[in-house]
Coordinates of C-alpha atoms in Angstrom, one line a residue:
M1 CA 7.0 -14.3 -19.0
N2 CA 9.8 -16.7 -18.7
F3 CA 10.8 -16.7 -15.0
K4 CA 14.0 -18.6 -15.6
E5 CA 15.7 -15.8 -17.6
P6 CA 17.2 -13.0 -15.5
G7 CA 14.8 -10.1 -15.3
C8 CA 16.4 -6.9 -16.4
M9 CA 16.1 -3.3 -15.1
F10 CA 14.6 -0.7 -17.4
I11 CA 16.4 2.6 -17.8
D12 CA 16.1 5.2 -20.5
G13 CA 13.8 2.9 -22.5
K14 CA 16.4 0.1 -22.6
W15 CA 16.5 -3.2 -20.7
T16 CA 19.6 -3.1 -18.5
I17 CA 21.8 -5.7 -16.8
S18 CA 24.4 -5.6 -14.0
D19 CA 27.0 -7.8 -12.4
K20 CA 24.7 -8.8 -9.6
T21 CA 21.6 -11.0 -9.6
R22 CA 19.1 -12.2 -6.9
D23 CA 17.0 -15.3 -6.7
V24 CA 13.3 -14.7 -6.5
I25 CA 11.6 -17.4 -4.3
N26 CA 8.2 -19.0 -4.5
P27 CA 6.9 -18.9 -0.9
A28 CA 4.6 -21.9 -1.4
D29 CA 7.5 -24.3 -1.8
G30 CA 10.8 -22.4 -1.4
S31 CA 11.7 -23.0 -5.0
I32 CA 13.5 -20.5 -7.2
L33 CA 11.0 -18.7 -9.5
A34 CA 13.5 -16.5 -11.3
K35 CA 16.7 -14.5 -11.2
V36 CA 16.7 -10.7 -11.6
Y37 CA 19.5 -8.2 -12.1
E38 CA 20.0 -5.7 -9.3
G39 CA 21.4 -2.2 -9.4
D40 CA 23.2 0.0 -6.9
E41 CA 23.6 3.7 -6.1
K42 CA 25.2 4.4 -9.5
T43 CA 22.2 2.8 -11.2
V44 CA 19.8 5.0 -9.4
Q45 CA 22.0 8.1 -10.2
T46 CA 21.9 7.1 -13.9
A47 CA 18.1 6.6 -13.8
A48 CA 17.5 9.9 -12.0
L49 CA 19.6 11.7 -14.6
V50 CA 17.7 10.3 -17.6
A51 CA 14.4 10.9 -15.8
K52 CA 15.3 14.5 -15.3
K53 CA 16.1 14.8 -19.0
A54 CA 12.8 13.1 -20.0
F55 CA 10.8 15.4 -17.7
A56 CA 11.1 18.4 -20.0
G57 CA 9.2 16.7 -22.8
W58 CA 6.8 14.5 -20.8
S59 CA 5.6 17.3 -18.6
K60 CA 4.7 19.4 -21.6
I61 CA 2.7 16.9 -23.6
S62 CA -1.1 17.4 -23.5
V63 CA -3.2 15.8 -20.8
V64 CA -5.2 14.1 -23.5
E65 CA -2.0 12.4 -24.8
R66 CA -1.0 11.3 -21.3
A67 CA -4.6 10.1 -20.6
N68 CA -4.5 8.0 -23.8
L69 CA -1.3 6.4 -22.8
L70 CA -2.6 5.5 -19.3
N71 CA -5.7 4.0 -20.9
K72 CA -3.6 2.0 -23.3
I73 CA -1.6 0.7 -20.3
A74 CA -4.8 -0.3 -18.7
D75 CA -5.9 -2.1 -21.9
L76 CA -2.7 -4.0 -22.1
I77 CA -2.8 -5.0 -18.4
N78 CA -6.3 -6.3 -19.1
E79 CA -5.1 -8.2 -22.1
N80 CA -2.5 -9.9 -19.8
F81 CA -4.9 -10.2 -16.9
E82 CA -4.4 -13.9 -16.0
E83 CA -0.6 -13.7 -16.5
F84 CA -0.4 -10.8 -14.0
A85 CA -2.5 -12.8 -11.5
A86 CA -0.4 -15.9 -11.9
I87 CA 2.8 -13.9 -11.4
D88 CA 1.7 -12.3 -8.2
T89 CA 0.4 -15.6 -6.8
A90 CA 3.6 -17.4 -7.7
N91 CA 5.8 -14.6 -6.3
N92 CA 3.8 -13.4 -3.3
G93 CA 1.9 -16.6 -2.4
K94 CA -1.6 -15.1 -2.2
P95 CA -4.6 -17.1 -3.6
L96 CA -5.4 -16.6 -7.3
R97 CA -8.7 -15.0 -6.4
D98 CA -6.9 -12.3 -4.4
S99 CA -4.4 -11.7 -7.2
R100 CA -7.2 -11.4 -9.8
G101 CA -8.8 -8.7 -7.6
D102 CA -5.5 -6.9 -7.4
V103 CA -5.2 -6.9 -11.2
A104 CA -8.7 -5.5 -11.6
D105 CA -8.0 -2.8 -9.0
S106 CA -4.7 -1.9 -10.9
I107 CA -6.6 -1.5 -14.2
A108 CA -9.2 0.7 -12.5
C109 CA -6.5 2.9 -11.0
F110 CA -4.9 3.6 -14.3
R111 CA -8.3 4.3 -15.8
Y112 CA -9.3 6.6 -12.9
Y113 CA -6.3 8.8 -13.3
A114 CA -6.5 8.8 -17.1
G115 CA -10.1 10.2 -16.6
L116 CA -9.2 12.7 -13.9
I117 CA -6.4 14.7 -15.4
D118 CA -8.4 16.7 -17.9
K119 CA -11.0 17.7 -15.3
P120 CA -11.3 21.2 -13.9
H121 CA -8.6 22.1 -11.4
G122 CA -6.9 25.2 -9.9
Q123 CA -8.4 28.3 -8.3
T124 CA -9.0 32.0 -9.0
Y125 CA -9.3 34.4 -6.2
Y126 CA -9.9 38.1 -5.4
T127 CA -7.3 40.4 -3.9
A128 CA -7.3 43.8 -2.4
D129 CA -6.0 45.2 -5.8
P130 CA -8.8 45.2 -8.4
N131 CA -6.2 45.3 -11.1
N132 CA -4.6 42.0 -10.0
E133 CA -5.9 38.8 -11.5
A134 CA -4.8 35.9 -9.3
I135 CA -4.9 32.2 -10.2
V136 CA -3.5 29.0 -8.7
V137 CA -2.4 26.2 -10.9
R138 CA -0.9 22.7 -10.2
E139 CA 2.2 21.6 -12.0
P140 CA 4.2 18.4 -12.0
I141 CA 7.0 18.1 -9.4
G142 CA 9.8 16.6 -11.6
V143 CA 11.6 13.3 -10.9
C144 CA 9.8 11.1 -8.3
G145 CA 11.3 8.1 -6.6
Q146 CA 8.9 5.4 -5.7
I147 CA 9.4 2.4 -3.4
V148 CA 6.7 -0.3 -3.1
P149 CA 6.2 -3.2 -0.7
W150 CA 5.8 -6.9 -1.3
N151 CA 2.2 -7.6 -0.1
Y152 CA 0.4 -6.1 -3.2
P153 CA 3.2 -6.1 -5.8
L154 CA 1.1 -5.0 -8.9
M155 CA -1.6 -3.0 -7.1
M156 CA 0.9 -0.9 -5.1
S157 CA 2.8 -0.2 -8.3
A158 CA -0.4 1.0 -10.0
W159 CA -1.3 3.2 -7.0
K160 CA 2.0 5.0 -7.2
L161 CA 2.8 5.0 -10.9
A162 CA -0.7 6.0 -12.3
P163 CA -1.1 9.4 -10.5
C164 CA 2.6 10.2 -10.8
L165 CA 2.7 9.7 -14.6
A166 CA -0.8 11.3 -15.0
A167 CA 0.5 14.5 -13.3
G168 CA 3.4 14.7 -15.8
N169 CA 6.2 13.5 -13.6
T170 CA 9.0 11.1 -14.4
V171 CA 9.9 8.1 -12.2
V172 CA 12.7 6.1 -10.7
F173 CA 10.8 3.0 -9.4
K174 CA 11.9 0.3 -7.0
P175 CA 9.9 -2.8 -6.4
S176 CA 10.5 -5.1 -3.3
T177 CA 13.4 -7.4 -3.6
L178 CA 11.0 -10.3 -2.7
T179 CA 8.3 -9.6 -5.3
P180 CA 9.8 -7.8 -8.4
L181 CA 8.2 -9.9 -11.1
S182 CA 4.9 -8.2 -11.8
A183 CA 6.8 -4.8 -11.9
L184 CA 9.0 -6.4 -14.6
K185 CA 5.9 -7.3 -16.6
L186 CA 4.3 -3.9 -16.0
F187 CA 7.4 -2.2 -17.5
E188 CA 7.1 -4.5 -20.5
I189 CA 3.6 -3.0 -20.8
F190 CA 5.0 0.5 -20.6
E191 CA 7.4 -0.2 -23.4
K192 CA 4.7 -1.7 -25.5
A193 CA 2.3 1.1 -24.9
G194 CA 4.9 3.6 -26.2
L195 CA 5.7 5.5 -23.0
P196 CA 8.6 7.8 -24.0
K197 CA 12.0 6.6 -23.0
G198 CA 13.3 7.8 -19.6
V199 CA 9.8 8.6 -18.3
A200 CA 9.6 5.5 -16.2
N201 CA 12.7 3.7 -15.0
L202 CA 12.9 0.4 -13.1
V203 CA 15.8 -0.2 -10.7
M204 CA 15.8 -3.4 -8.7
G205 CA 17.9 -3.9 -5.6
P206 CA 17.9 -3.7 -1.8
G207 CA 16.6 -0.8 0.3
S208 CA 20.0 -0.3 1.9
T209 CA 21.6 0.8 -1.4
V210 CA 19.0 1.4 -4.1
G211 CA 16.3 2.6 -1.7
E212 CA 18.6 4.9 0.3
E213 CA 19.9 6.5 -2.9
I214 CA 16.4 7.2 -4.1
A215 CA 15.6 8.9 -0.8
K216 CA 18.7 11.1 -0.8
N217 CA 19.4 11.7 -4.5
I218 CA 19.3 15.4 -5.2
L219 CA 17.8 15.0 -8.7
I220 CA 14.8 13.2 -7.2
E221 CA 12.4 15.9 -5.9
K222 CA 9.8 13.6 -4.2
V223 CA 9.9 10.1 -2.7
A224 CA 6.8 8.0 -2.2
F225 CA 7.2 4.9 0.0
T226 CA 4.9 2.2 1.3
G227 CA 6.3 -0.1 4.0
G228 CA 7.4 -0.2 7.6
T229 CA 7.5 2.7 10.0
D230 CA 11.2 2.4 10.8
T231 CA 12.1 2.5 7.1
G232 CA 9.8 5.5 6.7
R233 CA 11.7 7.3 9.4
A234 CA 15.0 6.6 7.6
I235 CA 13.6 7.9 4.3
M236 CA 12.5 11.1 6.0
K237 CA 16.0 11.7 7.3
A238 CA 17.6 11.0 3.9
A239 CA 15.1 13.2 2.1
T240 CA 16.2 16.3 4.1
G241 CA 19.3 16.5 1.8
N242 CA 17.5 18.4 -0.9
M243 CA 14.2 18.9 1.1
K244 CA 12.4 16.6 -1.2
G245 CA 8.7 16.0 -0.7
I246 CA 7.6 12.8 0.9
S247 CA 4.6 10.5 0.9
L248 CA 4.7 7.7 3.5
E249 CA 2.1 5.0 3.9
L250 CA 3.4 3.1 6.9
G251 CA 2.4 0.6 9.5
G252 CA -0.8 0.0 11.4
K253 CA -2.3 -1.8 14.3
S254 CA -5.9 -1.2 13.3
P255 CA -9.0 -1.8 15.6
C256 CA -12.2 -3.5 14.6
I257 CA -14.9 -2.6 17.2
V258 CA -17.9 -4.9 17.5
F259 CA -21.0 -3.8 19.6
D260 CA -23.6 -6.2 20.8
D261 CA -26.3 -4.7 18.6
S262 CA -24.5 -5.5 15.4
D263 CA -25.5 -8.1 12.9
F264 CA -23.8 -11.0 14.6
E265 CA -23.0 -13.3 11.7
A266 CA -22.0 -10.4 9.5
A267 CA -19.7 -9.1 12.1
V268 CA -18.0 -12.5 12.5
D269 CA -17.6 -12.8 8.8
W270 CA -16.1 -9.3 8.4
S271 CA -13.8 -9.8 11.4
L272 CA -12.3 -12.8 9.7
F273 CA -11.9 -10.9 6.5
A274 CA -10.3 -8.0 8.3
I275 CA -7.4 -10.0 9.7
F276 CA -7.0 -13.1 7.5
C277 CA -7.4 -11.5 4.1
N278 CA -4.1 -11.7 2.2
Q279 CA -2.7 -13.8 5.0
G280 CA -2.9 -10.8 7.3
E281 CA -0.1 -9.2 5.3
V282 CA -2.1 -6.0 4.9
C283 CA -1.1 -2.6 6.4
S284 CA -4.7 -1.9 7.3
A285 CA -5.5 -5.3 8.7
G286 CA -8.0 -5.4 11.5
S287 CA -5.4 -7.0 13.8
R288 CA -7.1 -5.8 17.0
L289 CA -10.6 -7.1 17.6
I290 CA -12.4 -5.1 20.3
L291 CA -15.5 -7.0 21.5
Q292 CA -18.3 -5.9 23.8
D293 CA -18.4 -8.0 26.9
T294 CA -22.0 -9.1 26.5
I295 CA -21.1 -11.0 23.3
Y296 CA -17.5 -11.7 24.0
D297 CA -17.6 -15.5 24.6
K298 CA -20.3 -16.3 22.0
F299 CA -18.5 -14.2 19.3
L300 CA -15.2 -15.9 20.0
D301 CA -16.7 -19.4 19.8
S302 CA -18.1 -18.6 16.4
L303 CA -15.0 -16.8 15.2
V304 CA -12.7 -19.6 16.1
A305 CA -15.0 -22.2 14.5
R306 CA -14.9 -20.2 11.3
A307 CA -11.2 -19.6 11.4
K308 CA -10.5 -23.3 11.7
K309 CA -12.3 -23.9 8.4
I310 CA -10.2 -21.4 6.4
K311 CA -8.6 -23.3 3.6
V312 CA -4.9 -22.7 3.8
A313 CA -3.2 -23.9 0.6
K314 CA -0.9 -23.0 -2.2
G315 CA -2.3 -19.9 -4.0
T316 CA -2.8 -21.9 -7.2
E317 CA -4.9 -24.6 -5.5
E318 CA -8.6 -24.6 -6.3
G319 CA -10.6 -23.0 -3.4
A320 CA -7.5 -21.6 -1.6
E321 CA -8.5 -19.0 0.9
M322 CA -5.2 -18.2 2.5
G323 CA -1.7 -18.8 1.1
P324 CA 1.8 -18.8 2.6
L325 CA 3.6 -15.9 4.1
V326 CA 5.9 -14.1 1.7
S327 CA 9.3 -15.4 2.9
E328 CA 10.9 -17.7 5.4
T329 CA 12.3 -14.7 7.2
H330 CA 8.9 -13.1 7.6
M331 CA 7.4 -16.3 8.7
K332 CA 9.9 -16.7 11.4
K333 CA 9.2 -13.2 12.6
V334 CA 5.4 -13.9 12.8
L335 CA 6.1 -17.1 14.7
E336 CA 8.3 -15.2 17.2
Y337 CA 5.4 -12.8 17.9
I338 CA 3.1 -15.8 18.5
E339 CA 5.6 -17.2 21.1
I340 CA 5.9 -13.8 22.7
A341 CA 2.1 -13.6 23.0
K342 CA 2.0 -17.0 24.8
K343 CA 4.7 -15.9 27.3
E344 CA 2.9 -12.7 28.0
G345 CA -0.3 -14.5 29.0
A346 CA -2.5 -14.1 25.9
R347 CA -4.9 -17.1 25.6
L348 CA -4.4 -19.0 22.4
L349 CA -7.7 -20.1 20.9
C350 CA -6.6 -21.5 17.6
G351 CA -3.6 -21.8 15.2
G352 CA -0.3 -20.5 16.5
N353 CA 1.8 -22.8 14.4
R354 CA 3.6 -23.3 11.2
I355 CA 1.9 -25.9 8.9
T356 CA 4.4 -28.5 7.6
D357 CA 2.3 -31.5 6.6
G358 CA 2.7 -33.0 3.2
D359 CA 2.8 -30.3 0.5
F360 CA 3.2 -27.6 3.1
A361 CA 6.6 -28.9 4.2
K362 CA 8.8 -26.5 2.1
G363 CA 6.4 -23.5 2.1
Y364 CA 6.0 -20.7 4.6
F365 CA 2.5 -21.4 5.9
V366 CA 1.2 -20.2 9.3
S367 CA -2.3 -21.3 10.5
P368 CA -5.0 -18.6 11.3
T369 CA -4.2 -17.6 14.8
I370 CA -6.5 -16.0 17.4
F371 CA -5.4 -14.8 20.9
A372 CA -8.1 -13.8 23.5
D373 CA -7.9 -11.8 26.7
C374 CA -5.2 -9.5 25.4
K375 CA -4.1 -6.6 27.5
P376 CA -3.1 -3.1 26.2
D377 CA 0.6 -3.6 27.2
M378 CA 1.0 -6.9 25.4
T379 CA 3.4 -6.9 22.4
I380 CA 0.9 -8.4 20.0
V381 CA -1.5 -5.5 20.9
K382 CA 1.1 -2.8 20.4
E383 CA 3.3 -4.0 17.5
E384 CA 2.4 -4.6 13.9
I385 CA 2.8 -8.4 13.1
F386 CA 1.8 -8.3 9.5
G387 CA 0.6 -11.9 9.5
P388 CA -2.5 -14.0 10.3
V389 CA -2.5 -13.2 14.1
L390 CA -5.5 -11.6 15.8
A391 CA -5.4 -10.0 19.3
V392 CA -8.8 -9.8 20.9
Q393 CA -9.7 -7.3 23.7
K394 CA -12.9 -6.8 25.7
F395 CA -14.8 -3.6 26.4
R396 CA -17.9 -2.7 28.4
T397 CA -18.8 0.9 27.5
E398 CA -18.7 3.0 24.3
Q399 CA -16.0 5.2 25.7
E400 CA -13.8 2.3 26.7
A401 CA -14.0 0.9 23.2
V402 CA -12.8 4.3 21.8
D403 CA -10.0 4.5 24.4
L404 CA -8.8 1.0 23.5
A405 CA -9.0 1.7 19.8
N406 CA -6.9 4.9 20.1
D407 CA -4.3 3.3 22.5
T408 CA -1.8 2.9 19.7
V409 CA 1.0 4.9 18.0
Y410 CA -0.6 4.1 14.7
G411 CA -3.7 5.5 13.0
L412 CA -4.1 3.9 9.7
A413 CA -7.5 2.1 9.7
A414 CA -10.5 1.2 11.8
G415 CA -13.9 -0.5 11.6
V416 CA -17.0 -0.3 13.7
F417 CA -19.9 -2.7 13.7
S418 CA -23.3 -1.6 15.1
N419 CA -26.9 -1.5 13.8
D420 CA -27.2 1.8 15.7
I421 CA -26.0 4.1 12.9
T422 CA -25.8 7.1 15.3
R423 CA -23.5 5.2 17.7
A424 CA -21.5 3.8 14.8
L425 CA -20.9 7.3 13.3
K426 CA -20.1 8.8 16.7
V427 CA -17.5 6.1 17.5
I428 CA -15.9 6.1 14.0
K429 CA -15.5 9.9 14.2
A430 CA -13.8 9.5 17.6
V431 CA -11.3 6.9 16.4
R432 CA -8.0 8.5 15.2
A433 CA -7.5 6.8 11.9
G434 CA -7.4 7.8 8.3
I435 CA -9.3 4.9 6.6
T436 CA -12.5 3.8 8.3
W437 CA -15.5 1.5 7.7
V438 CA -18.9 1.1 9.3
N439 CA -20.3 -2.5 9.1
S440 CA -17.6 -3.6 6.7
Y441 CA -13.8 -3.8 6.5
H442 CA -11.2 -3.4 3.8
P443 CA -13.2 -2.3 0.7
T444 CA -10.9 0.1 -1.2
F445 CA -11.7 2.4 -4.0
A446 CA -9.5 4.4 -6.4
Q447 CA -11.7 7.4 -5.9
A448 CA -11.2 7.6 -2.1
P449 CA -8.0 8.8 -0.3
W450 CA -5.8 6.2 1.4
G451 CA -3.5 7.0 4.3
G452 CA -3.2 7.3 8.1
Y453 CA -2.8 9.4 11.2
K454 CA 0.1 9.5 13.7
Q455 CA 2.9 7.0 12.9
S456 CA 1.0 5.5 10.0
G457 CA 2.3 8.0 7.6
I458 CA 2.3 11.3 5.8
G459 CA 0.1 12.2 2.8
R460 CA -2.5 10.3 0.9
E461 CA -2.7 8.0 -2.1
L462 CA -5.7 7.5 -4.4
G463 CA -8.5 9.9 -5.2
T464 CA -7.9 13.5 -6.1
F465 CA -5.7 13.7 -3.0
G466 CA -3.4 11.1 -4.6
L467 CA -3.0 13.2 -7.7
D468 CA -2.3 16.4 -5.7
E469 CA 0.6 14.6 -4.0
Y470 CA 2.4 14.6 -7.3
T471 CA 2.0 18.3 -8.0
E472 CA 3.4 21.6 -6.9
I473 CA 1.1 24.6 -6.3
K474 CA 2.0 27.7 -8.2
Q475 CA 0.5 31.2 -7.6
I476 CA 0.2 33.4 -10.7
N477 CA -0.6 37.1 -10.4
I478 CA -1.4 39.1 -13.5
N479 CA -1.3 42.9 -13.5
L480 CA -4.3 44.1 -15.6
A481 CA -3.0 47.7 -15.5
P482 CA 0.6 47.5 -16.7
G483 CA 2.7 50.5 -15.9
P484 CA 5.4 51.8 -13.5
I485 CA 4.7 51.3 -9.8
G486 CA 6.2 54.6 -8.8
W487 CA 7.4 53.3 -5.4
F488 CA 10.8 55.0 -5.6
K489 CA 10.9 58.7 -6.4

């Protein structure tokens, strides 16, 4: 992909330009990677109209044909594996090893839904009338609007597009303005795979125009969004215009609880991964570490020593373990949270600064940051930072750990570390979160549902639940004894 040529939108099977472009920035050095064309409300309206027209044909083709197309898309992503990884590393900043993992997960997602859609589904049921045969089937919704974030550009696209297309829907798709490049490449793949025109439409542009129109457009019958909770609320309001369905995967302030009977070194290792993976730019990041008092000081000593050794570098550099944050604006936001934490009395153990030495000067790098002795009312404990900043709290009893974990408006993810499996299961079941782990953190599988409680969202992605989100439920009753009812004499 030639980054220097303006990237076009893709509508009705044709690459489309506009009178507005946006620079796409490399967060490792602030340089311009590419220019892309952007649409507006009218662009979305056009895309929704062609998607509605395409739905009639796409929804009726056999599941075998749809599955074959999804598998072909997966094959083509695999053929362009390293290019996709390089694109996301250049555009998002994450290390290449992270981007390669995202590409592999994206391929697996398309293959999973290709394999799922021809499996048994629906229900039959008995009624009070022996002459009534009753069945339930699932049918595609229609035109779906999808809005993805910048932290996992390709993978989030796959998570949304694969089940949506598999179910027989058509799409108006909006990538983040910060990281649209892998979506451009993915739509090239769609074209090459032979996806019928109008089935998948790519519209780039800001949330204030393109995103809002997707949320309120009356031809779009469902909107799926991953991103911040405030934006999620705005989408919910806009979606009321035609009562469209919504799926929202929103923010988190997820706890990682470590008991003193856990495998010490393993718990330290996973705790680092929980917060500093992907620069902390993860909705499910373990950003609140809740440590038992008997190991508190020892654990923090080990954690800080390890955190200081994390190799922060450009994502393309050999051995890079943590890259830059996605943008200058986001970096400044993270640094503001760090200053707030200092003022509110949290104890800074390491990091807490922008890295500007040498090659880092023009990039958006923030060092791995750990704050100890955090209190429940502190801003860094309550609010999602979405960066490499860890807030550590202390607990004494099992119930105190649960209370601290649940003391949040969010409920996306949680982890518990203990070698007492009875305790671990008891605690994880008491934590109000939708994605949980025992003695690990972050592993994600296409087969398992992804989503949260409370203000972390509505609905689920992935697994059979993710496919269900893109279907309507229809009840069909068949009279096995046709004839007049004789109700009116």
